[in-house]
GROMACS .gro file of C-alpha atoms in nm:
model
  391
    1MET     CA    1  -6.057   0.956   1.598
    2ILE     CA    2  -5.748   1.081   1.808
    3LYS     CA    3  -5.431   0.954   1.632
    4SER     CA    4  -5.191   0.786   1.873
    5TYR     CA    5  -4.827   0.880   1.842
    6LYS     CA    6  -4.747   0.525   1.720
    7SER     CA    7  -4.952   0.562   1.413
    8GLN     CA    8  -4.780   0.851   1.355
    9THR     CA    9  -4.416   0.729   1.281
   10THR     CA   10  -4.311   0.567   0.975
   11SER     CA   11  -3.991   0.374   0.851
   12GLY     CA   12  -3.979   0.503   0.516
   13ASN     CA   13  -3.894   0.800   0.310
   14HIS     CA   14  -4.231   0.960   0.269
   15ALA     CA   15  -4.410   1.055   0.572
   16SER     CA   16  -4.797   1.073   0.608
   17ILE     CA   17  -4.911   1.387   0.790
   18GLN     CA   18  -5.189   1.376   1.032
   19GLU     CA   19  -5.429   1.648   1.128
   20TYR     CA   20  -5.527   1.618   1.510
   21ASN     CA   21  -5.863   1.510   1.525
   22ASN     CA   22  -6.054   1.546   1.858
   23SER     CA   23  -6.384   1.464   1.761
   24ASN     CA   24  -6.441   1.161   2.016
   25PHE     CA   25  -6.343   1.368   2.276
   26HIS     CA   26  -6.601   1.610   2.163
   27GLU     CA   27  -6.865   1.348   2.139
   28ASP     CA   28  -6.798   1.223   2.510
   29LEU     CA   29  -6.815   1.603   2.624
   30GLN     CA   30  -7.153   1.624   2.457
   31LYS     CA   31  -7.286   1.309   2.628
   32GLN     CA   32  -7.255   1.450   2.982
   33ASP     CA   33  -7.533   1.534   3.190
   34SER     CA   34  -7.744   1.846   3.145
   35LYS     CA   35  -7.654   1.945   3.497
   36ASN     CA   36  -7.294   1.928   3.403
   37THR     CA   37  -7.301   2.148   3.100
   38LEU     CA   38  -7.018   2.393   3.084
   39LEU     CA   39  -7.029   2.748   3.110
   40PRO     CA   40  -6.991   2.945   2.768
   41SER     CA   41  -6.648   2.947   2.670
   42ASN     CA   42  -6.384   2.932   2.368
   43HIS     CA   43  -6.504   2.644   2.158
   44TYR     CA   44  -6.167   2.492   2.091
   45VAL     CA   45  -6.112   2.474   2.489
   46GLN     CA   46  -6.459   2.296   2.512
   47THR     CA   47  -6.323   2.014   2.266
   48LEU     CA   48  -5.964   2.058   2.362
   49LYS     CA   49  -5.799   1.710   2.447
   50PRO     CA   50  -5.554   1.817   2.752
   51TYR     CA   51  -5.190   1.797   2.797
   52ILE     CA   52  -5.143   1.484   3.023
   53PRO     CA   53  -4.890   1.606   3.314
   54THR     CA   54  -4.679   1.369   3.518
   55SER     CA   55  -4.854   1.152   3.797
   56HIS     CA   56  -4.921   1.391   4.097
   57LYS     CA   57  -4.833   1.068   4.323
   58VAL     CA   58  -4.500   1.205   4.384
   59TRP     CA   59  -4.651   1.542   4.578
   60GLU     CA   60  -4.851   1.322   4.786
   61GLN     CA   61  -4.580   1.127   4.941
   62PRO     CA   62  -4.505   1.221   5.309
   63HIS     CA   63  -4.137   1.217   5.285
   64LYS     CA   64  -3.993   1.422   5.011
   65GLU     CA   65  -3.629   1.340   5.095
   66LYS     CA   66  -3.688   0.962   5.037
   67ILE     CA   67  -3.798   1.027   4.696
   68LEU     CA   68  -3.610   1.007   4.376
   69LYS     CA   69  -3.783   1.243   4.124
   70LEU     CA   70  -3.682   1.100   3.779
   71ASP     CA   71  -4.044   1.197   3.619
   72TRP     CA   72  -4.024   1.546   3.466
   73ASN     CA   73  -3.682   1.620   3.359
   74GLU     CA   74  -3.615   1.842   3.653
   75SER     CA   75  -3.256   1.896   3.806
   76THR     CA   76  -3.201   1.618   4.055
   77LEU     CA   77  -2.984   1.839   4.264
   78PRO     CA   78  -3.062   2.209   4.431
   79PRO     CA   79  -2.960   2.520   4.233
   80SER     CA   80  -2.625   2.711   4.297
   81PRO     CA   81  -2.579   2.796   4.655
   82LEU     CA   82  -2.563   3.167   4.537
   83VAL     CA   83  -2.901   3.124   4.441
   84THR     CA   84  -3.014   3.039   4.805
   85GLN     CA   85  -2.821   3.302   4.966
   86ALA     CA   86  -2.925   3.583   4.730
   87LEU     CA   87  -3.307   3.487   4.776
   88GLN     CA   88  -3.263   3.474   5.178
   89GLU     CA   89  -3.105   3.822   5.145
   90TYR     CA   90  -3.409   3.942   4.934
   91LEU     CA   91  -3.636   3.805   5.209
   92ASN     CA   92  -3.463   4.014   5.480
   93THR     CA   93  -3.417   4.336   5.288
   94GLY     CA   94  -3.636   4.355   4.963
   95VAL     CA   95  -3.908   4.549   4.851
   96LEU     CA   96  -4.146   4.239   4.899
   97GLN     CA   97  -4.459   4.503   4.854
   98TRP     CA   98  -4.366   4.618   4.498
   99TYR     CA   99  -4.440   4.468   4.180
  100PRO     CA  100  -4.121   4.281   4.051
  101ASP     CA  101  -3.855   4.456   3.807
  102THR     CA  102  -4.005   4.494   3.462
  103LYS     CA  103  -3.679   4.510   3.277
  104ASN     CA  104  -3.414   4.382   3.478
  105THR     CA  105  -3.115   4.504   3.347
  106GLU     CA  106  -2.869   4.289   3.516
  107LEU     CA  107  -3.031   3.970   3.424
  108TYR     CA  108  -3.106   4.057   3.086
  109THR     CA  109  -2.708   4.161   3.047
  110LEU     CA  110  -2.596   3.804   3.206
  111LEU     CA  111  -2.852   3.633   2.989
  112ALA     CA  112  -2.748   3.804   2.673
  113GLN     CA  113  -2.380   3.714   2.744
  114TYR     CA  114  -2.479   3.359   2.825
  115VAL     CA  115  -2.665   3.318   2.493
  116GLY     CA  116  -2.419   3.504   2.279
  117VAL     CA  117  -2.676   3.788   2.162
  118ASP     CA  118  -2.758   4.129   2.196
  119SER     CA  119  -2.999   4.178   2.479
  120ASP     CA  120  -3.258   4.320   2.262
  121GLN     CA  121  -3.282   3.942   2.106
  122ILE     CA  122  -3.392   3.802   2.411
  123GLU     CA  123  -3.690   3.804   2.667
  124VAL     CA  124  -3.810   3.613   2.979
  125PHE     CA  125  -4.106   3.434   3.082
  126GLY     CA  126  -4.268   3.249   3.350
  127GLY     CA  127  -4.141   2.898   3.198
  128SER     CA  128  -4.060   2.837   2.820
  129ASP     CA  129  -4.451   2.717   2.822
  130CYS     CA  130  -4.545   3.076   2.878
  131ALA     CA  131  -4.302   3.158   2.603
  132HIS     CA  132  -4.486   2.921   2.353
  133GLU     CA  133  -4.822   3.077   2.452
  134TYR     CA  134  -4.720   3.455   2.357
  135ILE     CA  135  -4.536   3.320   2.039
  136LEU     CA  136  -4.871   3.184   1.949
  137GLN     CA  137  -5.079   3.428   2.008
  138VAL     CA  138  -4.836   3.694   1.849
  139PHE     CA  139  -4.761   3.523   1.539
  140LEU     CA  140  -5.046   3.289   1.461
  141ASP     CA  141  -5.407   3.349   1.369
  142THR     CA  142  -5.715   3.118   1.436
  143ASN     CA  143  -5.750   2.845   1.182
  144THR     CA  144  -5.365   2.899   1.042
  145LYS     CA  145  -5.147   2.564   1.056
  146VAL     CA  146  -4.878   2.447   1.285
  147LEU     CA  147  -4.666   2.164   1.176
  148ILE     CA  148  -4.531   1.970   1.474
  149VAL     CA  149  -4.221   1.719   1.439
  150SER     CA  150  -4.388   1.428   1.658
  151PRO     CA  151  -4.373   1.241   1.878
  152THR     CA  152  -4.294   1.536   2.097
  153TYR     CA  153  -4.367   1.769   2.419
  154ASP     CA  154  -4.742   1.757   2.397
  155ASN     CA  155  -4.800   2.107   2.592
  156PHE     CA  156  -4.745   2.293   2.272
  157ARG     CA  157  -4.995   2.105   2.085
  158ALA     CA  158  -5.259   2.160   2.354
  159ARG     CA  159  -5.196   2.517   2.353
  160ALA     CA  160  -5.190   2.570   2.000
  161GLN     CA  161  -5.537   2.372   1.964
  162GLY     CA  162  -5.680   2.593   2.223
  163ILE     CA  163  -5.657   2.899   2.049
  164GLY     CA  164  -5.794   2.758   1.737
  165ILE     CA  165  -5.484   2.667   1.536
  166ASN     CA  166  -5.509   2.387   1.294
  167THR     CA  167  -5.241   2.122   1.424
  168TYR     CA  168  -5.051   1.887   1.207
  169PHE     CA  169  -4.798   1.620   1.294
  170PHE     CA  170  -4.506   1.534   1.082
  171PRO     CA  171  -4.407   1.173   1.208
  172LEU     CA  172  -4.032   1.081   1.284
  173SER     CA  173  -3.946   0.739   1.135
  174SER     CA  174  -3.973   0.440   1.347
  175ASP     CA  175  -3.607   0.510   1.496
  176PHE     CA  176  -3.714   0.857   1.607
  177SER     CA  177  -3.487   1.000   1.330
  178LEU     CA  178  -3.602   1.308   1.150
  179ASN     CA  179  -3.641   1.250   0.720
  180PHE     CA  180  -3.561   1.619   0.660
  181GLU     CA  181  -3.624   1.577   0.273
  182ALA     CA  182  -3.978   1.471   0.387
  183LEU     CA  183  -4.023   1.763   0.612
  184ASN     CA  184  -3.931   1.992   0.331
  185GLU     CA  185  -4.183   1.821   0.110
  186ALA     CA  186  -4.425   1.850   0.353
  187ILE     CA  187  -4.385   2.231   0.431
  188ILE     CA  188  -4.400   2.282   0.076
  189ASN     CA  189  -4.737   2.077   0.031
  190TYR     CA  190  -4.924   2.190   0.372
  191THR     CA  191  -4.772   2.554   0.380
  192PRO     CA  192  -4.787   2.584   0.741
  193GLN     CA  193  -4.763   2.906   0.898
  194MET     CA  194  -4.528   2.756   1.184
  195VAL     CA  195  -4.320   2.465   1.243
  196TYR     CA  196  -4.241   2.350   1.593
  197VAL     CA  197  -3.920   2.103   1.649
  198CYS     CA  198  -3.784   2.011   1.988
  199ASN     CA  199  -3.421   1.970   1.965
  200PRO     CA  200  -3.296   1.749   2.150
  201ASN     CA  201  -3.644   1.598   2.137
  202ASN     CA  202  -3.861   1.513   2.416
  203PRO     CA  203  -3.925   1.248   2.504
  204THR     CA  204  -3.690   1.035   2.242
  205GLY     CA  205  -3.385   1.226   2.330
  206THR     CA  206  -3.280   1.268   1.970
  207ALA     CA  207  -3.097   1.557   1.845
  208TYR     CA  208  -3.106   1.676   1.471
  209CYS     CA  209  -2.863   1.811   1.258
  210SER     CA  210  -2.812   2.194   1.312
  211THR     CA  211  -2.704   2.238   0.939
  212GLN     CA  212  -3.011   2.049   0.796
  213LEU     CA  213  -3.227   2.277   1.024
  214GLN     CA  214  -3.076   2.575   0.905
  215ASN     CA  215  -3.106   2.453   0.537
  216LEU     CA  216  -3.511   2.447   0.620
  217ILE     CA  217  -3.491   2.767   0.779
  218GLN     CA  218  -3.329   2.944   0.497
  219ALA     CA  219  -3.541   2.745   0.234
  220HIS     CA  220  -3.869   2.855   0.379
  221PRO     CA  221  -3.849   3.244   0.484
  222TYR     CA  222  -4.206   3.297   0.511
  223THR     CA  223  -4.221   2.973   0.787
  224ILE     CA  224  -4.155   3.029   1.134
  225PHE     CA  225  -3.927   2.783   1.295
  226LEU     CA  226  -3.999   2.768   1.653
  227ILE     CA  227  -3.702   2.554   1.791
  228ASP     CA  228  -3.742   2.420   2.162
  229GLU     CA  229  -3.405   2.406   2.301
  230ALA     CA  230  -3.508   2.311   2.664
  231TYR     CA  231  -3.218   2.056   2.687
  232TYR     CA  232  -2.964   2.267   2.516
  233GLU     CA  233  -2.722   2.253   2.813
  234PHE     CA  234  -2.697   1.870   2.781
  235CYS     CA  235  -2.658   1.855   2.387
  236GLY     CA  236  -2.424   2.186   2.331
  237GLN     CA  237  -2.624   2.226   1.989
  238THR     CA  238  -2.774   2.556   1.927
  239LEU     CA  239  -2.914   2.778   1.638
  240SER     CA  240  -2.918   3.066   1.857
  241HIS     CA  241  -2.625   3.230   1.642
  242LEU     CA  242  -2.872   3.249   1.341
  243THR     CA  243  -3.124   3.463   1.523
  244THR     CA  244  -2.969   3.793   1.393
  245THR     CA  245  -2.989   3.658   1.017
  246TYR     CA  246  -3.328   3.473   0.998
  247LYS     CA  247  -3.637   3.662   1.108
  248ASN     CA  248  -3.819   3.355   1.072
  249LEU     CA  249  -3.647   3.180   1.359
  250ILE     CA  250  -3.729   3.167   1.749
  251ILE     CA  251  -3.582   2.971   2.004
  252THR     CA  252  -3.718   2.902   2.345
  253ARG     CA  253  -3.491   2.772   2.654
  254THR     CA  254  -3.566   2.730   3.009
  255PHE     CA  255  -3.394   2.738   3.358
  256SER     CA  256  -3.596   2.449   3.480
  257LYS     CA  257  -3.342   2.137   3.348
  258ALA     CA  258  -2.965   2.222   3.402
  259PHE     CA  259  -2.983   2.546   3.606
  260GLY     CA  260  -3.226   2.349   3.879
  261LEU     CA  261  -3.493   2.638   3.880
  262ALA     CA  262  -3.827   2.441   3.778
  263SER     CA  263  -4.002   2.560   4.076
  264PHE     CA  264  -3.928   2.928   4.002
  265ARG     CA  265  -4.059   2.892   3.599
  266VAL     CA  266  -3.814   3.056   3.423
  267GLY     CA  267  -3.779   3.046   3.039
  268TYR     CA  268  -3.665   3.277   2.760
  269CYS     CA  269  -3.692   3.309   2.407
  270ILE     CA  270  -3.420   3.405   2.148
  271SER     CA  271  -3.506   3.551   1.841
  272HIS     CA  272  -3.467   3.862   1.600
  273ALA     CA  273  -3.501   4.214   1.782
  274GLN     CA  274  -3.809   4.307   1.557
  275ASN     CA  275  -3.998   3.972   1.653
  276ILE     CA  276  -3.891   4.048   2.045
  277ALA     CA  277  -4.053   4.392   2.008
  278LEU     CA  278  -4.364   4.215   1.853
  279ILE     CA  279  -4.385   3.988   2.135
  280ASN     CA  280  -4.330   4.290   2.397
  281LYS     CA  281  -4.645   4.425   2.271
  282LEU     CA  282  -4.860   4.154   2.416
  283ARG     CA  283  -4.631   4.040   2.708
  284ASN     CA  284  -4.706   4.135   3.049
  285PRO     CA  285  -4.391   4.301   3.175
  286LYS     CA  286  -4.455   4.242   3.531
  287SER     CA  287  -4.526   3.852   3.497
  288LEU     CA  288  -4.193   3.714   3.651
  289SER     CA  289  -4.170   3.714   4.027
  290ALA     CA  290  -3.884   3.902   4.186
  291PHE     CA  291  -3.802   3.544   4.341
  292ALA     CA  292  -3.774   3.406   3.964
  293GLN     CA  293  -3.556   3.690   3.872
  294ILE     CA  294  -3.305   3.680   4.144
  295ALA     CA  295  -3.273   3.300   4.089
  296ALA     CA  296  -3.210   3.324   3.738
  297THR     CA  297  -2.977   3.606   3.790
  298TYR     CA  298  -2.744   3.424   4.077
  299ALA     CA  299  -2.776   3.102   3.871
  300LEU     CA  300  -2.620   3.280   3.556
  301LYS     CA  301  -2.364   3.406   3.812
  302ASP     CA  302  -2.264   3.073   3.889
  303GLU     CA  303  -2.233   2.879   3.522
  304GLN     CA  304  -1.973   2.671   3.654
  305TYR     CA  305  -2.190   2.492   3.900
  306MET     CA  306  -2.433   2.408   3.636
  307TRP     CA  307  -2.165   2.316   3.399
  308ALA     CA  308  -2.036   2.066   3.661
  309TYR     CA  309  -2.392   1.923   3.689
  310VAL     CA  310  -2.461   1.867   3.348
  311GLU     CA  311  -2.118   1.700   3.292
  312GLU     CA  312  -2.211   1.474   3.586
  313ILE     CA  313  -2.546   1.425   3.433
  314LYS     CA  314  -2.383   1.307   3.089
  315ASN     CA  315  -2.145   1.093   3.242
  316ALA     CA  316  -2.439   0.905   3.440
  317ARG     CA  317  -2.630   0.894   3.127
  318GLU     CA  318  -2.378   0.693   2.950
  319TRP     CA  319  -2.323   0.477   3.227
  320PHE     CA  320  -2.696   0.412   3.316
  321ASN     CA  321  -2.759   0.337   2.894
  322THR     CA  322  -2.474   0.058   2.955
  323GLN     CA  323  -2.641  -0.094   3.254
  324LEU     CA  324  -2.988  -0.083   3.097
  325ASP     CA  325  -2.845  -0.285   2.800
  326ASP     CA  326  -2.696  -0.537   3.002
  327LEU     CA  327  -3.074  -0.580   3.159
  328ASP     CA  328  -3.184  -0.623   2.828
  329ILE     CA  329  -3.405  -0.309   2.840
  330LYS     CA  330  -3.435  -0.147   2.507
  331THR     CA  331  -3.317   0.229   2.488
  332TYR     CA  332  -3.272   0.485   2.271
  333PRO     CA  333  -2.962   0.746   2.195
  334SER     CA  334  -3.003   1.047   2.379
  335SER     CA  335  -2.835   1.384   2.366
  336ALA     CA  336  -3.057   1.491   2.676
  337ASN     CA  337  -3.092   1.448   3.043
  338PHE     CA  338  -3.338   1.159   3.034
  339ILE     CA  339  -3.351   0.809   2.851
  340LEU     CA  340  -3.690   0.663   2.647
  341ILE     CA  341  -3.705   0.312   2.731
  342SER     CA  342  -3.943   0.040   2.591
  343HIS     CA  343  -4.062  -0.197   2.848
  344ILE     CA  344  -4.337  -0.326   3.054
  345GLU     CA  345  -4.545  -0.195   3.303
  346ASP     CA  346  -4.400  -0.397   3.580
  347LEU     CA  347  -4.065  -0.185   3.554
  348TYR     CA  348  -4.280   0.150   3.623
  349ARG     CA  349  -4.440  -0.024   3.925
  350LEU     CA  350  -4.139  -0.174   4.048
  351LEU     CA  351  -3.964   0.168   4.084
  352GLU     CA  352  -4.240   0.320   4.234
  353GLN     CA  353  -4.269   0.066   4.481
  354HIS     CA  354  -3.904   0.205   4.585
  355GLN     CA  355  -4.007   0.561   4.587
  356ILE     CA  356  -3.840   0.628   4.224
  357PHE     CA  357  -4.069   0.794   3.990
  358ILE     CA  358  -4.032   0.781   3.598
  359ARG     CA  359  -4.259   0.927   3.324
  360ASP     CA  360  -4.535   0.710   3.168
  361TYR     CA  361  -4.520   0.812   2.810
  362ARG     CA  362  -4.771   0.525   2.690
  363HIS     CA  363  -5.039   0.772   2.610
  364ILE     CA  364  -4.812   0.915   2.338
  365ILE     CA  365  -4.582   0.629   2.252
  366PRO     CA  366  -4.752   0.259   2.360
  367ASN     CA  367  -4.506   0.059   2.615
  368HIS     CA  368  -4.275   0.354   2.639
  369PHE     CA  369  -4.139   0.521   2.968
  370ARG     CA  370  -3.904   0.814   3.003
  371ILE     CA  371  -3.637   0.813   3.267
  372THR     CA  372  -3.476   1.147   3.391
  373ILE     CA  373  -3.097   1.114   3.456
  374GLY     CA  374  -2.969   1.221   3.792
  375THR     CA  375  -2.628   1.174   3.941
  376ARG     CA  376  -2.434   0.868   3.918
  377THR     CA  377  -2.506   0.802   4.272
  378GLN     CA  378  -2.882   0.821   4.212
  379MET     CA  379  -2.881   0.614   3.906
  380GLU     CA  380  -2.700   0.329   4.073
  381LYS     CA  381  -2.975   0.328   4.290
  382VAL     CA  382  -3.210   0.252   4.023
  383ILE     CA  383  -2.999  -0.031   3.880
  384GLU     CA  384  -2.963  -0.177   4.206
  385VAL     CA  385  -3.367  -0.214   4.209
  386LEU     CA  386  -3.389  -0.336   3.858
  387ARG     CA  387  -3.140  -0.582   3.957
  388GLY     CA  388  -3.336  -0.709   4.258
  389GLY     CA  389  -3.135  -0.573   4.520
  390GLY     CA  390  -3.350  -0.274   4.617
  391GLN     CA  391  -3.555  -0.453   4.890
   0.00000   0.00000   0.00000
């Protein structure tokens, strides 16, 4: 039976590790009519429970300008004007017939300065999801073990299982806090080759203690710790400064959230230079498009624009959380650009009727939804609808 994430939380000090079991999904697959038999393929993919993306309804709407898209944690505003200008110039004067730059020195230099590490400690990818794929392929073998602190971003689980990695969940407490003592015991008892931690966590918004994370990394030098810092800018908490010291630490980030470049798919990882060199043995050097490279470069050249947006979102998040409390809608503390709420389905449908799309998370956490935080003006529109004034 596939375990729901609800059954993987605990309010006590001792966590029960759950191995992901997709036997029901496999049984359903076997019941298919013989005419629909799949072609020979990776056994793990045939039995895989796929990652469930957000609803496709938002892309089917005819008037995108009327939509408030709060379902996938993208930026709710366009990227820096410098990005648009640079892309237009490239369309007019660039060498569109060439493959993209395989080692964009300007981008790597700017990114290294932004992170605060040497340029040989970073690598860029077509999104942080792509970085996760390479990291799993480079550092883990089939039938090795990965321990995922959950509930969390589920695409990582799907990718790991798709290549035959045994996946275990370490459950958060009932309030979505992380019991580090119990996690340490789990690592000792289950000896995973990798531990995946999203910090701040998606979808709960919880930020975990950096010192306690560092203690774990130091205590288990032969376990790889993959820390997903997709929401770093909204939290300001990072372990990137530790990547020179600890070879078992890999950090991934994205340009899709704070920088507003989701459609370009730009992500990167930060680690010890030796780890980056290993990843580059497998990584396709021409996989990041010229447009994505230009967008990322000019977004980094206008950090001020990004940080102003982040500050706007943090202020709107606190205001919105207060408004939800007034409406008796249960929320959880968040250090990211979203808030997790516990509510009935009527709220989800009400907002959708007003062209406001939020993320349905009931497939992982029953009766929970996640709302991306936009600007104060955008979130005022959401509250207006919830209060009944959005007709």
